[in-house]
PDB file of C-alpha atoms in Angstrom:
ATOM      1  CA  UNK A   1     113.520  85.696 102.358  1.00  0.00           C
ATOM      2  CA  UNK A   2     114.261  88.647 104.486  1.00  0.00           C
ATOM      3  CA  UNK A   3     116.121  91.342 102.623  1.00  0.00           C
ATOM      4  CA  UNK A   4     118.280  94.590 104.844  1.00  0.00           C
ATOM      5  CA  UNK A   5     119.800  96.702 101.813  1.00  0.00           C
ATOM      6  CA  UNK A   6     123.106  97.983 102.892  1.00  0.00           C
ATOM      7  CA  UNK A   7     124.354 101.650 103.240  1.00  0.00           C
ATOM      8  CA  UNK A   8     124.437 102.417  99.526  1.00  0.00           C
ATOM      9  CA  UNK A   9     125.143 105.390  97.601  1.00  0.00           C
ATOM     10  CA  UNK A  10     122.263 107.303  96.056  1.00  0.00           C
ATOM     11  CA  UNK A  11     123.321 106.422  92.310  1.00  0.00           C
ATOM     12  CA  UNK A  12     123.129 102.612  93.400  1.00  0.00           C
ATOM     13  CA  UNK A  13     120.181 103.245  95.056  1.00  0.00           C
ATOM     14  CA  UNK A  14     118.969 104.712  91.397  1.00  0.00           C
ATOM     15  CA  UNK A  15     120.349 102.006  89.000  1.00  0.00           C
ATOM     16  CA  UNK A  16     118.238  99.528  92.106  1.00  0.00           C
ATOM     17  CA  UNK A  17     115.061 100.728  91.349  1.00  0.00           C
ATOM     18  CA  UNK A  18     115.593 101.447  86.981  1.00  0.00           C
ATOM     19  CA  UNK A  19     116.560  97.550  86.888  1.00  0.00           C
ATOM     20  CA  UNK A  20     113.852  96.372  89.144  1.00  0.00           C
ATOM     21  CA  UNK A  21     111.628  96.951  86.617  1.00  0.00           C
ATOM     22  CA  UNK A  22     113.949  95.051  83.976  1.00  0.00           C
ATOM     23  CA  UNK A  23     114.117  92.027  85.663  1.00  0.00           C
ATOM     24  CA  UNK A  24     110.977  91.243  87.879  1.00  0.00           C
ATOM     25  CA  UNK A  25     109.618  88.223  87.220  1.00  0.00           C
ATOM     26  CA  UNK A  26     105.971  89.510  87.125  1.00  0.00           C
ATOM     27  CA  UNK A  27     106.665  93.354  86.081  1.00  0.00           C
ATOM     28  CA  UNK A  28     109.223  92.822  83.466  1.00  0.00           C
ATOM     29  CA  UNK A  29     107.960  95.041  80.075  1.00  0.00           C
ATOM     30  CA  UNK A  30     108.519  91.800  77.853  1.00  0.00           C
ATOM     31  CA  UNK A  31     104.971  90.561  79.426  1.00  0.00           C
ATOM     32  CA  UNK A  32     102.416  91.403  81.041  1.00  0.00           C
ATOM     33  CA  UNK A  33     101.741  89.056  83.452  1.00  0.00           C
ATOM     34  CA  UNK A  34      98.193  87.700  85.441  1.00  0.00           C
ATOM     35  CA  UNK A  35      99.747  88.383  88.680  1.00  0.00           C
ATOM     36  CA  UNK A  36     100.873  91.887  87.814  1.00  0.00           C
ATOM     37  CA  UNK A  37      97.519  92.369  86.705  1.00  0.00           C
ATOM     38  CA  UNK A  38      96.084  91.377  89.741  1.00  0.00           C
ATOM     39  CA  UNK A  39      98.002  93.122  92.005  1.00  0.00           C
ATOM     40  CA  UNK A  40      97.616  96.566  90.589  1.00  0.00           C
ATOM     41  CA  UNK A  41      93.830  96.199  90.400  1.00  0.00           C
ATOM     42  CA  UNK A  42      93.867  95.148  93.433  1.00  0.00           C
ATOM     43  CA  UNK A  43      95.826  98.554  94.430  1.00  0.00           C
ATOM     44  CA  UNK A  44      93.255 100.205  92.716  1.00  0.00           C
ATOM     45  CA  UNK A  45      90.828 100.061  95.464  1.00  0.00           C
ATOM     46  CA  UNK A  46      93.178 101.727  97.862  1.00  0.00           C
ATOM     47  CA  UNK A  47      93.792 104.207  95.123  1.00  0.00           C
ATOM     48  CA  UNK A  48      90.125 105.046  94.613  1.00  0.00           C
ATOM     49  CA  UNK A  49      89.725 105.709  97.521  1.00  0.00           C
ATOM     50  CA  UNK A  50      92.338 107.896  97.959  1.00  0.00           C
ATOM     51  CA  UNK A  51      91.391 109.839  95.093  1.00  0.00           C
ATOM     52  CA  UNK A  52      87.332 110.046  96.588  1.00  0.00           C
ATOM     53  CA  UNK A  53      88.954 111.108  99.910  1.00  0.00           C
ATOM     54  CA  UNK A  54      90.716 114.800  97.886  1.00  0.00           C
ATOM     55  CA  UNK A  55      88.627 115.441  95.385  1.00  0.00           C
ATOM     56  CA  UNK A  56      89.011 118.802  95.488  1.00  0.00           C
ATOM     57  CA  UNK A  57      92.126 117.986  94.883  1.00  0.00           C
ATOM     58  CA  UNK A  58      91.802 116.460  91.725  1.00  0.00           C
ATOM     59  CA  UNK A  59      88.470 118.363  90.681  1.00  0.00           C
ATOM     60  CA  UNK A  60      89.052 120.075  87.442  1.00  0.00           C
ATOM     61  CA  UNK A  61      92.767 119.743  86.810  1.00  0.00           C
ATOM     62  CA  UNK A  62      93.289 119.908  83.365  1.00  0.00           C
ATOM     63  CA  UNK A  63      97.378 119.403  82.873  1.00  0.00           C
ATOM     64  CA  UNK A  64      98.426 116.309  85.329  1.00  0.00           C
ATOM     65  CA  UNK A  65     102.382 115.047  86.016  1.00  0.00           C
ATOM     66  CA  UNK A  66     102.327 111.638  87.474  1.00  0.00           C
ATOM     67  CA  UNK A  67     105.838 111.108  89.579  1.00  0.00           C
ATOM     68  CA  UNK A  68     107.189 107.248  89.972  1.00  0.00           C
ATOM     69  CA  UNK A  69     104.428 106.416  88.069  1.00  0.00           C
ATOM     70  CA  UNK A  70     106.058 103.044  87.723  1.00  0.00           C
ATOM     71  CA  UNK A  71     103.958 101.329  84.765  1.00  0.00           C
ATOM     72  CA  UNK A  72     101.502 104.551  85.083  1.00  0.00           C
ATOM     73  CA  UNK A  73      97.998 102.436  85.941  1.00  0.00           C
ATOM     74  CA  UNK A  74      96.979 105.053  88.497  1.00  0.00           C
ATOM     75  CA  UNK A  75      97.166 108.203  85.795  1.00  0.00           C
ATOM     76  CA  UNK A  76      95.197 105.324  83.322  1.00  0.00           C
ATOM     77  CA  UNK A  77      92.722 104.580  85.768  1.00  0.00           C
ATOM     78  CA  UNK A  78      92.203 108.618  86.662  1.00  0.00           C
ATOM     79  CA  UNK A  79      92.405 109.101  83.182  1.00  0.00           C
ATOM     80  CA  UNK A  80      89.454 106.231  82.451  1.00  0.00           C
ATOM     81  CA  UNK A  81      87.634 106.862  85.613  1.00  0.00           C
ATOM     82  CA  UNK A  82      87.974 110.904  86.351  1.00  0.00           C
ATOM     83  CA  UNK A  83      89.387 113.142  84.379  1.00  0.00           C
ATOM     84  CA  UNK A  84      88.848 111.612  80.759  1.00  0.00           C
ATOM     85  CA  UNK A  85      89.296 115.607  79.328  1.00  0.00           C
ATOM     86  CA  UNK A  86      92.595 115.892  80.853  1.00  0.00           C
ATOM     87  CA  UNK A  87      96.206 115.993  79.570  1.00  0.00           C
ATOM     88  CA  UNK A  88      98.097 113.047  81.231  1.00  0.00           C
ATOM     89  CA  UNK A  89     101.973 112.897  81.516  1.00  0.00           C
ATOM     90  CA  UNK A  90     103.852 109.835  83.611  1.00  0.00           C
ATOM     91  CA  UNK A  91     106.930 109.573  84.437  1.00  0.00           C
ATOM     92  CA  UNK A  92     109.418 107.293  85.936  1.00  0.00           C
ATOM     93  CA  UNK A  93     112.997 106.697  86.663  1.00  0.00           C
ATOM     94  CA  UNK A  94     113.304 103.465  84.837  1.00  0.00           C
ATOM     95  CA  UNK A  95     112.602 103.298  81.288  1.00  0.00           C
ATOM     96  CA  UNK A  96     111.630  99.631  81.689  1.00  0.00           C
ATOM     97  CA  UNK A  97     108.711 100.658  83.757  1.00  0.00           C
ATOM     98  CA  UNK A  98     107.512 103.610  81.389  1.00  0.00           C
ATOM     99  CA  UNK A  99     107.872 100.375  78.503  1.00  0.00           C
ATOM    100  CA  UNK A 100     105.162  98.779  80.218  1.00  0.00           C
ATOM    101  CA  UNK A 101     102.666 101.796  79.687  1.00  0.00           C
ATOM    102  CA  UNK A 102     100.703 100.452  77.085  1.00  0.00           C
ATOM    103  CA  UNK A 103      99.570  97.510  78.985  1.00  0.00           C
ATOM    104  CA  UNK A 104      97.298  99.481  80.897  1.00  0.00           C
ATOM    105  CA  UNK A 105      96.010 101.848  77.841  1.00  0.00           C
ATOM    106  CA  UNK A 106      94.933  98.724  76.813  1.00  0.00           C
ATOM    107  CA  UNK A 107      93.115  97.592  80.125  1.00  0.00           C
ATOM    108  CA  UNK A 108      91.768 100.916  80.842  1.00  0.00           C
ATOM    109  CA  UNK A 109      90.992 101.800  77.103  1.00  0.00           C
ATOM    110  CA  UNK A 110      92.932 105.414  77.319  1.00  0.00           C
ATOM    111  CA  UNK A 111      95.814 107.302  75.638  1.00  0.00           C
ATOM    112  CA  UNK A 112      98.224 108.723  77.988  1.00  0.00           C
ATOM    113  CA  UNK A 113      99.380 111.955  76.231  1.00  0.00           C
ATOM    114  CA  UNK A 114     102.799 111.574  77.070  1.00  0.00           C
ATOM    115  CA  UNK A 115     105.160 109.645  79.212  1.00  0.00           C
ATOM    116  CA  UNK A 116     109.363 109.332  79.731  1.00  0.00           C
ATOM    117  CA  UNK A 117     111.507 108.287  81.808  1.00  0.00           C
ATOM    118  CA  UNK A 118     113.374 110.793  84.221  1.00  0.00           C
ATOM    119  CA  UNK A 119     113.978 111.464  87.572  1.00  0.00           C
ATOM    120  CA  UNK A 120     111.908 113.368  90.245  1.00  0.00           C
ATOM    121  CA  UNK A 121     114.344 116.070  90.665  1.00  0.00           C
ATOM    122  CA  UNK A 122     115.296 116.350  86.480  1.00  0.00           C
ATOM    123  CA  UNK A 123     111.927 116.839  84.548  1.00  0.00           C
ATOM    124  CA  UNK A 124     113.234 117.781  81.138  1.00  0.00           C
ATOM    125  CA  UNK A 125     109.599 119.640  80.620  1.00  0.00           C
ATOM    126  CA  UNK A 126     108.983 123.642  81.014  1.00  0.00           C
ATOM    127  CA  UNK A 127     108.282 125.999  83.619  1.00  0.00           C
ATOM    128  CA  UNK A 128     104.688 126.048  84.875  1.00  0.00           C
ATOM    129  CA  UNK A 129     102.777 122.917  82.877  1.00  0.00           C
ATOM    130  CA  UNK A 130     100.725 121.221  85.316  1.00  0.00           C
ATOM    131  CA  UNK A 131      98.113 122.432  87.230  1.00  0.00           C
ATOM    132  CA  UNK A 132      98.557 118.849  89.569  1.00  0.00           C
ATOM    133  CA  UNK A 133     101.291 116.769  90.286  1.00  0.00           C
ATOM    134  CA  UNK A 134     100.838 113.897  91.962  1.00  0.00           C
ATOM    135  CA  UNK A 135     102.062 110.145  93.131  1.00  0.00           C
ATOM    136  CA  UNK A 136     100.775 106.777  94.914  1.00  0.00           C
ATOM    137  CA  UNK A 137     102.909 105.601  97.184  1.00  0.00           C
ATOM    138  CA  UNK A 138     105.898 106.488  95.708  1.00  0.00           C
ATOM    139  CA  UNK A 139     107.673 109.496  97.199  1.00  0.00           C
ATOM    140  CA  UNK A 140     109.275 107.838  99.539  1.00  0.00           C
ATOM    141  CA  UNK A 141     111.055 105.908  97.019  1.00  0.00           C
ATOM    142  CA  UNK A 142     112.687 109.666  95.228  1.00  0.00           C
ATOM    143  CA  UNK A 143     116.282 109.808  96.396  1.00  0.00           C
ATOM    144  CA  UNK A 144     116.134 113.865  96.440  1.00  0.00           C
ATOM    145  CA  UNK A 145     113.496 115.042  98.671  1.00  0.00           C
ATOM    146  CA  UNK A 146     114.504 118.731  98.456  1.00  0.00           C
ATOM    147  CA  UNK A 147     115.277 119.062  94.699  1.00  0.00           C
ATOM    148  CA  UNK A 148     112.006 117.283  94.014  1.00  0.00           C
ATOM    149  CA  UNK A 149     110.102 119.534  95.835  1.00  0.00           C
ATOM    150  CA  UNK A 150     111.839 122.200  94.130  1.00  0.00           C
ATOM    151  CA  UNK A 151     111.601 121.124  90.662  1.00  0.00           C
ATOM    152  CA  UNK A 152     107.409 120.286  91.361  1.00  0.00           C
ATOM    153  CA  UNK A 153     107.552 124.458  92.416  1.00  0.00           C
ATOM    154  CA  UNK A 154     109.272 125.023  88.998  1.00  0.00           C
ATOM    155  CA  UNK A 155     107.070 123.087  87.486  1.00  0.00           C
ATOM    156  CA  UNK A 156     103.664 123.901  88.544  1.00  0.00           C
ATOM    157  CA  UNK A 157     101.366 126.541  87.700  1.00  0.00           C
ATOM    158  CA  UNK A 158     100.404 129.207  89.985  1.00  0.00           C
ATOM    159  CA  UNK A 159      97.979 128.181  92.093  1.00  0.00           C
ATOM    160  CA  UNK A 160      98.580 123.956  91.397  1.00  0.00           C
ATOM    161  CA  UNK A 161      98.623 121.384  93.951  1.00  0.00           C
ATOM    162  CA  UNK A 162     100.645 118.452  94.165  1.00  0.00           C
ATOM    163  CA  UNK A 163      99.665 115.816  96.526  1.00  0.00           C
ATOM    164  CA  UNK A 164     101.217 112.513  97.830  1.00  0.00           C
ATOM    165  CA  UNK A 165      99.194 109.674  98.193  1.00  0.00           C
ATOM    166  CA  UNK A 166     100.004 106.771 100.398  1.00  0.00           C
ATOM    167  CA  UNK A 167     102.968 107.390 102.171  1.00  0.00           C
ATOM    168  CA  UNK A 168     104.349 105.918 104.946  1.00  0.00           C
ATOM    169  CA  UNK A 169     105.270 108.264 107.690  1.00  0.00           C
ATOM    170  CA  UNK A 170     107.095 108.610 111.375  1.00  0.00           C
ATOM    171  CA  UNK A 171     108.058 110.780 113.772  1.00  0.00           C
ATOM    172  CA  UNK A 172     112.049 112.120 114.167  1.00  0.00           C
ATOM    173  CA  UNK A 173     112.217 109.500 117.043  1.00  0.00           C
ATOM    174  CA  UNK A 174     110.886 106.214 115.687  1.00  0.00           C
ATOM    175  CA  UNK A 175     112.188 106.855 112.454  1.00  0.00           C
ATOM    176  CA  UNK A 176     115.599 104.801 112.559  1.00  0.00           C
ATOM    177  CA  UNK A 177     113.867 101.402 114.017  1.00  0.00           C
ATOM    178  CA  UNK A 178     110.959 102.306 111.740  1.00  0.00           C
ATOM    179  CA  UNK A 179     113.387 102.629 108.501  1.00  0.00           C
ATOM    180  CA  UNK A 180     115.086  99.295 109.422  1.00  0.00           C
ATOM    181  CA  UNK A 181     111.740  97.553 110.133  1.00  0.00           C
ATOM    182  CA  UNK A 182     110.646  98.433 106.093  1.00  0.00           C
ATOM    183  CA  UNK A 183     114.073  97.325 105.002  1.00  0.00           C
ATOM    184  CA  UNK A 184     114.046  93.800 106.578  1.00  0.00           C
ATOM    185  CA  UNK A 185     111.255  92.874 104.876  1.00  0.00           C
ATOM    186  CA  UNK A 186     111.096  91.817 101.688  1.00  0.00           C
ATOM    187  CA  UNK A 187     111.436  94.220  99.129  1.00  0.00           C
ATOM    188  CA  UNK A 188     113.063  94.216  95.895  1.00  0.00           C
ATOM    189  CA  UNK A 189     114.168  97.971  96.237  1.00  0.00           C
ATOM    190  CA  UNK A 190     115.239 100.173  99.276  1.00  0.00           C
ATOM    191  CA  UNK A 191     112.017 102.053 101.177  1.00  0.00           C
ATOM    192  CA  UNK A 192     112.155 104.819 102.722  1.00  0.00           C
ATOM    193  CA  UNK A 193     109.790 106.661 105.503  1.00  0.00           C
ATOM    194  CA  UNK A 194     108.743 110.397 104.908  1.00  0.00           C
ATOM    195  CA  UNK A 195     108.943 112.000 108.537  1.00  0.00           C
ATOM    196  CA  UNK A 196     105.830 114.900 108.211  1.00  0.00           C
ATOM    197  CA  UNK A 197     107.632 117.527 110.114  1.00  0.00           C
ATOM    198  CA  UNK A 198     110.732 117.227 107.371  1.00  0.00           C
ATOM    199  CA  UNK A 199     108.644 117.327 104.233  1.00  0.00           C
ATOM    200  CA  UNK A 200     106.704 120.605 105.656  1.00  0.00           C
ATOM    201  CA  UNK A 201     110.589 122.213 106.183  1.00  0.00           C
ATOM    202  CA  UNK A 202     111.229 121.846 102.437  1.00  0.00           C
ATOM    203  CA  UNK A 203     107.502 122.627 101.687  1.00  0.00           C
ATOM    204  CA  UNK A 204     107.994 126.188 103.497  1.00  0.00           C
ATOM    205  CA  UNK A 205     111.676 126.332 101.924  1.00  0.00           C
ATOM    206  CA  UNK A 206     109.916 126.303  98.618  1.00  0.00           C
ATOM    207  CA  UNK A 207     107.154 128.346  99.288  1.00  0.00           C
ATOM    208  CA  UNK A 208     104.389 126.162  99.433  1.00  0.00           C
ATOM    209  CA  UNK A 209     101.416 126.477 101.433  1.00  0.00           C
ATOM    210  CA  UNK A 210     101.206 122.156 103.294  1.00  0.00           C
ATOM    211  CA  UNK A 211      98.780 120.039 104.706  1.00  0.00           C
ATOM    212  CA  UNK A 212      99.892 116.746 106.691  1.00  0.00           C
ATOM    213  CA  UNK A 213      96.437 114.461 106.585  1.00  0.00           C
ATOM    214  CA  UNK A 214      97.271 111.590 108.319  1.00  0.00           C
ATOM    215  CA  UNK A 215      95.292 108.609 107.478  1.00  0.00           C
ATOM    216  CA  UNK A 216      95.164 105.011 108.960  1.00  0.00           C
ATOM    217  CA  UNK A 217      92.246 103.659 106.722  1.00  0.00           C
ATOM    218  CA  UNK A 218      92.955 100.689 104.349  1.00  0.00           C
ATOM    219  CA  UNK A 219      90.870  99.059 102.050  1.00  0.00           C
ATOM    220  CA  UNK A 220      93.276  96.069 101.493  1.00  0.00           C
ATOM    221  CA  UNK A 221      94.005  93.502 103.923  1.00  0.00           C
ATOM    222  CA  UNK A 222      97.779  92.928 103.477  1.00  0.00           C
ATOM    223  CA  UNK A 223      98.223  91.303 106.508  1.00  0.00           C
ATOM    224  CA  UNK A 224      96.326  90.546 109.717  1.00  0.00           C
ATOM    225  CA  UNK A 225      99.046  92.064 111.890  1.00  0.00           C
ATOM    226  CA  UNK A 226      99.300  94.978 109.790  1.00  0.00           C
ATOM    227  CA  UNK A 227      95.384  94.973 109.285  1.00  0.00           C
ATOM    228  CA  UNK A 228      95.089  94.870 113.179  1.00  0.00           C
ATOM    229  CA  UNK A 229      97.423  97.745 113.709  1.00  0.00           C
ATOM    230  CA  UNK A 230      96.198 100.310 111.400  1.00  0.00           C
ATOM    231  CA  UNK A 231      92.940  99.287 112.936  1.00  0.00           C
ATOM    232  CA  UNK A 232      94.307 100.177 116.195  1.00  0.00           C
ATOM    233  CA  UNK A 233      95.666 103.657 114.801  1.00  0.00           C
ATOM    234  CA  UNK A 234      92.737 104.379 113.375  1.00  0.00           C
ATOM    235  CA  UNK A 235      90.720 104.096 116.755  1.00  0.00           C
ATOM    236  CA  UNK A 236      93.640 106.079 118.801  1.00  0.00           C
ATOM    237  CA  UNK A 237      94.079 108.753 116.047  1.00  0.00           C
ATOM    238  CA  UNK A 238      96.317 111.142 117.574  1.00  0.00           C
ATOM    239  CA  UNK A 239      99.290 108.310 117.688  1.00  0.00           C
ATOM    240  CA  UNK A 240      99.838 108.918 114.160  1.00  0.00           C
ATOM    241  CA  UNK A 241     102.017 111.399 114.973  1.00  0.00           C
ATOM    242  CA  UNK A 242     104.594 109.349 116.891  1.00  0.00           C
ATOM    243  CA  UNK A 243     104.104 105.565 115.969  1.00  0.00           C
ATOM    244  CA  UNK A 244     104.744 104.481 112.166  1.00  0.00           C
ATOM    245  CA  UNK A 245     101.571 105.791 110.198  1.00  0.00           C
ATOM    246  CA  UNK A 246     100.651 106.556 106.485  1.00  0.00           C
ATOM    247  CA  UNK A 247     100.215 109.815 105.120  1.00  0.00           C
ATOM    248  CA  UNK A 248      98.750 111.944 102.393  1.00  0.00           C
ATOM    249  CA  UNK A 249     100.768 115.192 101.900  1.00  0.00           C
ATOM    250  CA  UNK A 250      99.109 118.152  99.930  1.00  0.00           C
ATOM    251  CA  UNK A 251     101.417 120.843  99.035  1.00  0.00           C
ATOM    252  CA  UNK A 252      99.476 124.568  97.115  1.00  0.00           C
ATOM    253  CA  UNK A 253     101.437 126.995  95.264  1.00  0.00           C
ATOM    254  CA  UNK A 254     101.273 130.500  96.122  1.00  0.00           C
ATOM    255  CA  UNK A 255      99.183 132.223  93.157  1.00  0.00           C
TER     256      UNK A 255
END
């Protein structure tokens, strides 16, 4: 069934997404269930993907900060897959999803070096440890745009790159119909859209040196409307900048 949130509060909105992962059916740490299973491998196409398309990105990172990591499959599969040399930390705002961690060690056969639950904008870890930060399609679920962006500056080396993958994105204009079309569907936590020309504001604000690459490709067929559409966006490129798109958003620090 259809789902609108109502105008909450951003502490509701918080306590929303820690207990999501408490009480879903399928995502719940007390199991780990087939569909759960299936679902994130099934992600990990689109993820792969992502990860081929910035390489240079990822290439030779050697301290890595996964935000919203949720269970933290994507840093396992990296981890597994990429960057098997590298020091891996996840992190999420619910401890129930961070509890759920070493399901995927297991699957992926890896040892995440170190994982807790925080928020994006309170990292309880020191000045300049990662060389990349990064997230899959989760930024638009942080609640603090601006004091995450300034805590990843804090946090970063000189020089790092944090990137996020997967986002969706609007312009100024479309964004109100667009941020009431994701939250009459049916979610289990409010969504958000990023709008590109706000993130690069706070990117500047923080001294960061940010890239916009729109990108309409999907290797997952989620829907044949939706399938259709980013098919159409993909053709007619430059309407990514107005009509509801999805985004990957690099941000450098200065050295």
């Amino acid at each position: 069934m259809s789902k609108e949130f109502p105008n909450i509060d951003l502490s509701q909105k918080e306590q929303i997404e820690i207990d999501f992962w408490k009480n879903s059916p399928k995502e719940n740490p007390a199991e780990f269930s087939r569909g759960n299973f299936l679902n994130k491998t099934r992600e990990a196409r689109q993820f792969n993907y992502k990860i081929n398309r910035h390489k240079k990105v990822f290439r030779k990172k050697k301290n890595i900060l996964e935000l919203g990591a949720g269970q933290g499959w994507a840093s396992c599969y990296l981890k597994k897959f990429l960057l098997p040399d590298s020091h891996f930390t996840v992190t999420d705002i619910s401890i129930y999803a961070i509890e759920s961690l070493p399901y995927w060690e297991n699957v992926y056969d890896v040892k995440i070096d170190n994982k807790l639950a925080c928020k994006s904008y309170e990292v309880p870890l020191r000045d300049a440890s990662f060389d990349l930060i990064f997230c899959y399609a989760a930024a638009h679920h942080f609640v603090k745009m601006d004091e995450t962006i300034k805590e990843c500056q804090r946090l970063l080396m000189p020089g790092g790159q944090m990137i996020f993958l997967y986002e969706p994105t609007c312009s100024r204009f479309l964004y109100p119909l667009h941020y009431k079309y994701v939250n009459t569907a049916a979610h289990n936590t409010p969504e958000d859209v990023l709008i590109p020309v706000e993130i690069e504001k706070l990117a500047r604000k923080h001294k960061f040196k940010f890239v916009n690459r729109y990108d309409a490709h999907q290797t997952l067929i989620r829907s044949i409307p939706v399938h259709l559409y980013f098919r159409f966006l993909k053709a007619l490129p430059f309407l990514q900048k107005i009509l509801p798109s999805s985004s990957d958003l690099v941000f450098t620090k200065a050295n």
